Amino acid sequence: MADTVLIVGEDGDWSTEAVAAELDARSVRSFRFDTADFPQRVRMAARFGHEGSPGWSGEIESIGGGRLALDNVIAVYYRKPRDFDLPSA
């Protein structure tokens, strides 16, 4: 994926849906991340300033198949994220 807007918020939230639709209408790539899916349904590996890189590197991977390289993120829309869904163990 090239330049991408990361949308962090609850799945189905009216605002995140509207932002995603507007970005799509403008042919801007977006990737949604519901924090309640982590770590059960989403994996993330990230580093800041690794190997001389001035920003974030790593990726977010949805078990459903979506994947985002963090160095492709050009903006973040952050709205009402839910708590992480941690395993009981």
XYZ file of C-alpha atoms in Angstrom:
89
model
C 0.000 0.000 0.000
C 1.215 3.485 -0.772
C 0.370 6.670 1.163
C -2.434 5.708 3.538
C -4.613 7.381 6.168
C -4.899 5.203 9.279
C -8.401 5.348 10.796
C -8.377 4.330 14.475
C -11.821 3.918 16.001
C -14.755 1.651 16.642
C -16.065 -0.374 13.696
C -19.423 0.992 12.629
C -18.948 4.418 14.248
C -20.762 6.985 12.099
C -17.805 9.353 12.028
C -15.187 6.802 11.025
C -17.587 5.487 8.362
C -18.052 9.020 6.973
C -14.316 9.723 6.951
C -13.574 6.414 5.205
C -16.274 7.098 2.593
C -14.950 10.608 1.916
C -11.373 9.372 1.590
C -12.557 6.665 -0.808
C -14.477 9.247 -2.879
C -11.240 11.244 -3.143
C -9.235 8.127 -4.100
C -7.215 8.316 -0.875
C -6.236 4.968 0.593
C -7.303 4.248 4.151
C -6.855 1.429 6.633
C -9.189 0.920 9.582
C -7.968 -0.253 12.956
C -10.414 -0.972 15.769
C -8.309 -1.192 18.921
C -10.744 -3.753 20.387
C -9.441 -6.192 17.762
C -5.934 -6.092 19.256
C -4.344 -8.541 20.007
C -7.007 -11.185 19.304
C -7.734 -10.361 15.638
C -4.988 -7.881 14.762
C -1.226 -8.172 15.084
C 1.127 -5.245 15.284
C 4.896 -4.941 15.247
C 6.296 -1.422 15.479
C 9.509 0.435 16.181
C 10.305 4.102 16.314
C 13.557 5.402 14.862
C 14.788 1.934 13.879
C 17.854 1.615 11.625
C 18.162 5.357 11.082
C 14.511 5.815 10.109
C 13.141 9.067 11.554
C 9.621 7.701 12.168
C 7.623 4.556 12.770
C 8.358 1.291 11.007
C 6.602 -2.044 11.214
C 3.118 -3.159 10.292
C -0.436 -3.760 11.388
C -1.917 -7.020 10.135
C -5.546 -8.045 10.397
C -6.175 -11.761 10.732
C -8.881 -11.181 8.071
C -6.143 -10.318 5.589
C -5.525 -6.559 5.629
C -1.972 -5.330 6.132
C -0.512 -1.855 6.531
C 3.167 -0.901 6.601
C 3.459 1.893 9.171
C 5.960 3.828 7.078
C 3.133 4.337 4.520
C 0.938 6.201 7.038
C 0.654 9.881 6.108
C -2.120 10.837 8.573
C -4.159 9.335 11.411
C -7.855 9.894 12.136
C -8.364 8.936 15.784
C -11.880 8.762 17.241
C -13.297 6.953 20.258
C -11.167 3.808 20.201
C -12.381 0.910 22.317
C -10.345 -0.941 24.928
C -8.054 -3.716 23.770
C -9.595 -7.196 23.882
C -6.970 -9.008 25.907
C -7.156 -12.791 26.365
C -8.264 -13.926 29.816
C -5.030 -15.869 30.273
